[in-house]
XYZ file of C-alpha atoms in Angstrom:
388
model
C -8.070 10.504 -32.635
C -5.454 7.797 -32.154
C -7.010 4.336 -32.400
C -3.714 2.455 -32.281
C -5.028 0.066 -29.638
C -8.580 -0.288 -30.915
C -9.545 -3.971 -31.215
C -6.015 -5.054 -32.122
C -5.582 -7.304 -29.083
C -8.094 -9.438 -27.247
C -8.593 -11.318 -24.004
C -8.772 -14.996 -24.913
C -9.068 -16.610 -21.489
C -9.701 -15.818 -17.835
C -9.090 -17.569 -14.520
C -10.014 -16.527 -10.993
C -9.497 -18.289 -7.671
C -10.984 -16.429 -4.710
C -11.110 -17.390 -1.029
C -12.063 -15.734 2.204
C -9.111 -14.068 3.884
C -7.021 -16.636 5.678
C -8.739 -19.580 3.992
C -6.742 -20.082 0.808
C -5.795 -23.751 0.504
C -2.733 -22.709 -1.482
C 0.165 -20.351 -0.898
C 0.143 -17.189 -2.991
C 2.263 -18.499 -5.880
C 0.264 -21.724 -5.964
C -3.035 -19.850 -6.171
C -1.667 -17.711 -8.995
C -0.304 -20.653 -10.991
C -3.694 -22.364 -10.770
C -5.447 -19.174 -11.925
C -3.058 -18.841 -14.881
C -3.525 -22.495 -15.842
C -7.305 -21.992 -15.621
C -7.045 -18.959 -17.917
C -4.953 -20.892 -20.423
C -7.426 -23.796 -20.402
C -10.246 -21.286 -20.936
C -8.426 -19.938 -23.995
C -7.144 -23.249 -25.319
C -3.499 -22.208 -24.952
C -0.720 -24.222 -23.337
C 0.739 -22.339 -20.325
C 4.239 -22.840 -21.742
C 3.329 -20.457 -24.569
C 3.088 -17.460 -22.248
C 6.068 -15.217 -22.971
C 4.884 -11.981 -21.331
C 3.843 -11.160 -17.771
C 2.265 -7.918 -16.505
C 1.060 -7.078 -12.997
C 0.498 -4.090 -10.729
C -0.013 -3.069 -7.121
C 3.060 -4.526 -5.413
C 2.427 -8.056 -6.655
C 5.105 -10.262 -5.123
C 5.006 -13.001 -7.758
C 7.808 -12.187 -10.175
C 7.614 -13.925 -13.553
C 10.893 -15.762 -13.050
C 9.345 -17.469 -10.031
C 6.389 -18.661 -12.113
C 8.338 -20.004 -15.085
C 9.239 -23.457 -13.718
C 5.673 -24.354 -12.780
C 4.220 -23.017 -16.039
C 6.879 -24.637 -18.207
C 7.710 -21.300 -19.793
C 9.697 -21.747 -22.999
C 11.018 -18.215 -23.175
C 10.387 -15.050 -21.166
C 10.455 -12.006 -23.432
C 8.478 -9.340 -21.580
C 7.928 -8.590 -17.875
C 6.754 -5.429 -16.166
C 4.667 -4.053 -13.337
C 2.735 -0.785 -13.054
C 3.851 1.779 -10.453
C 1.756 2.263 -7.348
C 0.696 0.147 -4.387
C -3.036 0.606 -4.917
C -5.324 -0.941 -7.491
C -5.082 2.072 -9.779
C -2.804 0.216 -12.167
C -5.123 -2.610 -13.213
C -6.284 -0.884 -16.409
C -2.758 0.281 -17.193
C -1.603 -3.334 -17.056
C -3.769 -4.132 -20.071
C -2.371 -1.165 -21.959
C 1.168 -2.388 -21.291
C 0.297 -5.939 -22.333
C -1.294 -4.727 -25.561
C 1.736 -2.547 -26.302
C 4.057 -5.528 -25.870
C 2.042 -7.593 -28.349
C 1.631 -4.826 -30.913
C 5.348 -3.999 -30.906
C 6.393 -7.621 -31.258
C 7.907 -7.918 -27.806
C 5.609 -10.777 -26.784
C 2.927 -12.994 -28.275
C 0.959 -14.342 -25.305
C 0.792 -12.045 -22.282
C -0.836 -12.824 -18.958
C -2.159 -9.915 -16.889
C -2.413 -11.051 -13.281
C -2.666 -10.167 -9.620
C -2.206 -12.452 -6.645
C -2.921 -11.711 -3.006
C -2.791 -14.307 -0.244
C -2.305 -12.206 2.815
C -0.832 -14.958 4.960
C 2.124 -14.866 2.555
C 2.425 -11.248 1.427
C 0.912 -9.472 4.428
C -2.173 -7.342 4.881
C -2.946 -5.220 1.851
C -3.372 -2.100 3.965
C 0.270 -2.417 5.043
C 1.420 -2.572 1.428
C -0.619 0.503 0.538
C 0.810 2.421 3.485
C 4.307 1.754 2.186
C 3.427 3.773 -0.932
C 1.253 6.747 -0.217
C 0.466 6.592 3.482
C 3.990 7.735 4.170
C 5.301 9.852 7.103
C 3.552 12.883 5.607
C 0.241 11.183 6.442
C 1.210 9.207 9.508
C 2.385 12.387 11.216
C -1.179 13.686 10.874
C -2.688 10.493 12.230
C -3.716 8.974 8.888
C -2.694 5.317 9.090
C -5.192 3.530 6.820
C -6.454 3.959 3.237
C -10.011 4.412 4.532
C -8.963 7.564 6.351
C -7.270 9.022 3.309
C -10.275 8.399 1.064
C -12.688 9.498 3.779
C -11.359 13.058 3.628
C -12.158 13.352 -0.070
C -15.536 11.704 0.417
C -16.463 14.091 3.247
C -15.462 17.035 1.082
C -17.717 15.770 -1.714
C -20.658 15.294 0.661
C -20.324 18.382 2.821
C -18.896 20.969 0.439
C -19.757 19.897 -3.106
C -23.255 18.613 -2.450
C -22.893 14.987 -3.457
C -25.903 13.234 -1.921
C -25.032 10.471 0.479
C -27.831 8.443 -1.069
C -25.616 8.022 -4.152
C -23.017 6.052 -2.185
C -25.657 3.897 -0.533
C -27.297 3.173 -3.904
C -23.974 1.974 -5.297
C -23.467 -0.314 -2.272
C -26.986 -1.682 -2.652
C -26.396 -2.343 -6.370
C -23.258 -4.312 -5.510
C -25.166 -6.402 -2.982
C -28.019 -6.881 -5.446
C -25.577 -8.436 -7.916
C -23.509 -10.267 -5.316
C -26.608 -11.887 -3.796
C -27.280 -13.493 -7.197
C -23.705 -14.545 -7.927
C -22.827 -17.988 -6.503
C -19.141 -17.052 -6.546
C -19.648 -13.945 -4.394
C -18.933 -13.763 -0.687
C -22.288 -11.994 -0.279
C -24.231 -14.645 -2.225
C -27.752 -14.838 -0.825
C -27.250 -11.790 1.428
C -30.126 -9.357 1.669
C -29.134 -5.671 1.753
C -31.213 -3.331 3.888
C -30.896 0.344 4.661
C -31.115 -0.493 8.366
C -28.177 -2.902 8.187
C -26.189 -0.359 6.176
C -26.740 2.382 8.773
C -26.126 0.029 11.676
C -22.783 -1.224 10.387
C -19.970 0.306 12.383
C -18.115 3.410 11.307
C -14.645 2.721 9.899
C -13.639 6.281 9.039
C -16.389 8.860 8.818
C -18.357 8.942 6.530
C -17.600 5.276 5.701
C -19.523 2.516 7.427
C -18.308 -1.041 7.217
C -20.609 -1.781 4.274
C -19.068 1.131 2.333
C -15.701 -0.646 2.330
C -14.277 -3.332 0.085
C -13.694 -6.770 1.491
C -10.247 -8.304 1.864
C -9.865 -11.708 0.289
C -7.198 -14.189 -0.655
C -6.955 -15.228 -4.258
C -5.489 -14.710 -7.696
C -6.746 -13.784 -11.135
C -5.283 -14.044 -14.614
C -6.312 -12.941 -18.104
C -4.605 -14.082 -21.304
C -4.068 -11.388 -23.947
C -3.117 -12.153 -27.544
C -3.392 -10.447 -30.925
C -6.905 -10.051 -32.296
C -6.018 -12.306 -35.237
C -4.910 -15.147 -33.028
C -7.823 -14.721 -30.643
C -10.312 -15.408 -33.428
C -8.837 -18.890 -33.896
C -8.937 -19.858 -30.242
C -11.442 -21.660 -28.061
C -13.525 -18.757 -26.729
C -15.037 -15.705 -28.439
C -12.510 -12.860 -28.298
C -13.164 -9.843 -26.119
C -11.261 -6.967 -27.641
C -9.383 -4.261 -25.820
C -10.614 -1.020 -27.373
C -8.468 1.402 -25.410
C -6.591 1.991 -22.170
C -5.412 5.133 -20.396
C -3.551 5.842 -17.174
C -2.103 8.729 -15.215
C -3.280 11.531 -12.952
C -4.403 15.137 -13.178
C -2.259 18.178 -12.546
C -1.859 18.778 -8.851
C -2.832 15.216 -7.950
C -0.201 13.675 -5.754
C 0.445 11.810 -2.581
C 2.113 14.711 -0.792
C -0.449 17.446 -1.559
C -3.982 16.725 -0.375
C -4.982 20.199 -1.552
C -5.190 19.769 -5.323
C -7.601 21.920 -7.299
C -10.229 19.191 -7.739
C -9.999 17.572 -4.342
C -13.339 15.806 -4.276
C -12.764 13.584 -7.296
C -11.420 10.122 -7.961
C -8.591 11.471 -10.145
C -9.938 10.201 -13.482
C -10.764 13.426 -15.355
C -7.769 13.418 -17.716
C -7.625 9.617 -17.900
C -11.271 9.395 -18.965
C -10.832 12.179 -21.507
C -7.921 10.365 -23.148
C -9.765 7.017 -23.114
C -12.745 8.508 -24.956
C -10.459 10.328 -27.380
C -8.475 7.231 -28.323
C -11.554 5.021 -28.761
C -13.785 7.582 -30.458
C -16.458 6.619 -27.933
C -18.020 8.037 -24.810
C -20.244 7.215 -21.858
C -23.288 6.766 -24.109
C -21.522 3.864 -25.858
C -20.950 1.876 -22.647
C -23.451 -0.820 -21.658
C -22.083 -1.723 -18.204
C -19.142 -0.896 -15.958
C -16.907 -2.568 -13.416
C -15.868 0.272 -11.131
C -13.117 -0.328 -8.593
C -14.758 0.504 -5.273
C -12.240 0.480 -2.465
C -14.834 2.718 -0.817
C -18.309 3.601 -1.999
C -17.905 7.341 -2.474
C -14.727 6.899 -4.512
C -16.630 4.685 -6.972
C -19.390 7.283 -7.273
C -16.808 9.971 -8.005
C -15.137 7.671 -10.545
C -18.416 7.343 -12.462
C -18.807 11.117 -12.409
C -15.205 11.631 -13.580
C -15.866 9.342 -16.550
C -18.742 11.566 -17.650
C -21.768 9.349 -17.017
C -23.355 12.146 -15.022
C -22.420 15.415 -13.377
C -22.142 15.961 -9.661
C -25.446 17.845 -9.809
C -27.128 14.903 -11.567
C -25.766 12.270 -9.173
C -28.848 12.082 -6.993
C -30.996 11.144 -9.968
C -28.420 8.928 -11.698
C -27.390 6.901 -8.654
C -30.587 5.051 -7.978
C -30.556 1.282 -7.558
C -32.785 0.657 -10.556
C -30.317 2.577 -12.758
C -27.306 0.615 -11.513
C -28.538 -2.977 -11.666
C -28.881 -5.636 -14.349
C -30.697 -6.464 -16.456
C -32.395 -3.173 -17.303
C -30.443 -0.449 -15.513
C -29.170 2.634 -17.289
C -25.619 1.627 -16.331
C -25.367 -1.699 -14.501
C -22.314 -1.435 -12.238
C -20.212 -4.237 -10.706
C -22.381 -7.014 -12.063
C -20.488 -9.710 -10.176
C -20.923 -7.841 -6.899
C -17.733 -5.806 -7.055
C -15.215 -5.566 -4.283
C -17.952 -4.737 -1.805
C -20.073 -7.869 -2.347
C -18.243 -10.336 -4.610
C -14.784 -10.178 -3.084
C -11.559 -8.261 -3.396
C -8.434 -9.462 -5.160
C -7.135 -5.941 -5.718
C -9.134 -5.247 -8.861
C -8.396 -8.278 -11.017
C -11.837 -9.756 -10.362
C -13.362 -6.675 -11.999
C -11.393 -7.424 -15.139
C -12.565 -11.042 -15.109
C -16.201 -9.948 -14.672
C -15.841 -7.556 -17.628
C -14.914 -10.450 -19.881
C -17.584 -12.764 -18.506
C -20.222 -10.080 -18.953
C -19.320 -9.479 -22.599
C -19.286 -13.239 -23.243
C -22.754 -13.562 -21.751
C -21.436 -15.615 -18.811
C -22.137 -13.227 -15.933
C -24.432 -14.289 -13.103
C -26.182 -10.957 -13.741
C -26.222 -10.607 -17.525
C -26.859 -7.307 -19.246
C -28.840 -8.265 -22.380
C -27.004 -7.386 -25.569
C -23.999 -5.879 -23.775
C -21.386 -4.823 -26.317
C -18.916 -2.727 -24.301
C -17.790 -2.690 -20.692
C -15.721 -0.045 -18.928
C -13.349 -1.158 -16.214
C -11.906 1.545 -13.959
C -9.082 0.893 -11.504
C -8.278 2.240 -8.079
C -10.136 5.552 -7.498
C -8.363 7.768 -5.033
C -4.922 6.345 -5.820
C -2.169 8.704 -6.987
C -2.196 6.841 -10.315
C -5.423 5.554 -11.825
C -6.309 3.839 -15.102
C -9.245 2.704 -17.188
C -9.784 0.238 -20.002
C -12.659 -0.295 -22.402
C -13.493 -3.808 -23.600
C -15.818 -4.803 -26.412
C -17.097 -7.998 -28.037
C -17.673 -8.535 -31.773
C -20.798 -6.365 -31.673
C -18.893 -3.667 -29.809
C -16.363 -2.918 -32.518
């Protein structure tokens, strides 16, 4: 067991600005600067102290473009995670922690900004990475189509009940309806509305798909020692893992474990490095670009087997306050909004601080999983003082 990352760094502050697509009052860089300033205010840190920047998923806002507005004193670390999807969000925290623990930076902001009027539709950016000519020649021109193939395989060949995907969607709407910051705030989910929503790419209906939003999110990471002296209670990073399984790749589509979300080896390494497992997790923020991919992500992380999915994925098991594993307690990408995964990270911290709109009583640890179905995926485990 290698616990080199365990509780040695902590998230000290968070900021999130989210708007309906096309309705951001700020350009992309402006929205991000405001989110970073919000996160610094939350932590009690001056923005000029940030000396490290980490992002993922084709973020267009390079650190050198942010420095003048933040008053950066010195830039000592800057990197981005490979891949155009949201699979890199957990890996970004691992990189930020590594920079701090090796002395390359002291205050690192993990961020993602997406204002589509500036940087273009997200689906176009994703196509540039893994919906390449190999896919386009076969008529696959959208991420929904790519993920739909794996979902259909899971449903039709492997026996995953379709009710599992609907239960996850309903859980997201249950939480989003109670979250004033969610796009779906006050929205009532019904089976009839779910079935009646138009097909996007079979088996996905509209309500199986993540929303597209404008916005930006930022989280401030510092050493655990410094975090204890700051404004807010520290939320520790307990471990982070990234990668993909053998045979998983954007030019194959025939890997050995086709109907998965690609997390098997990533989850194994996360549990090994933290000395923990699914039984130690109180809630989870699961990146759900599409409903079935999120279900498969939960299975890959070991919370249940494929054969147990019908029993595990019931709404009462997935919702706060008393569910077996409350999932996407802010509403997730399906019901809260979608800023390419960063809002899941923010909700993880708010949940462990006791600030979520849908609190899980006594929550100590929260899993955040990024980008199921992407060629590269990653996961991170957060914990508060009681979780270490």
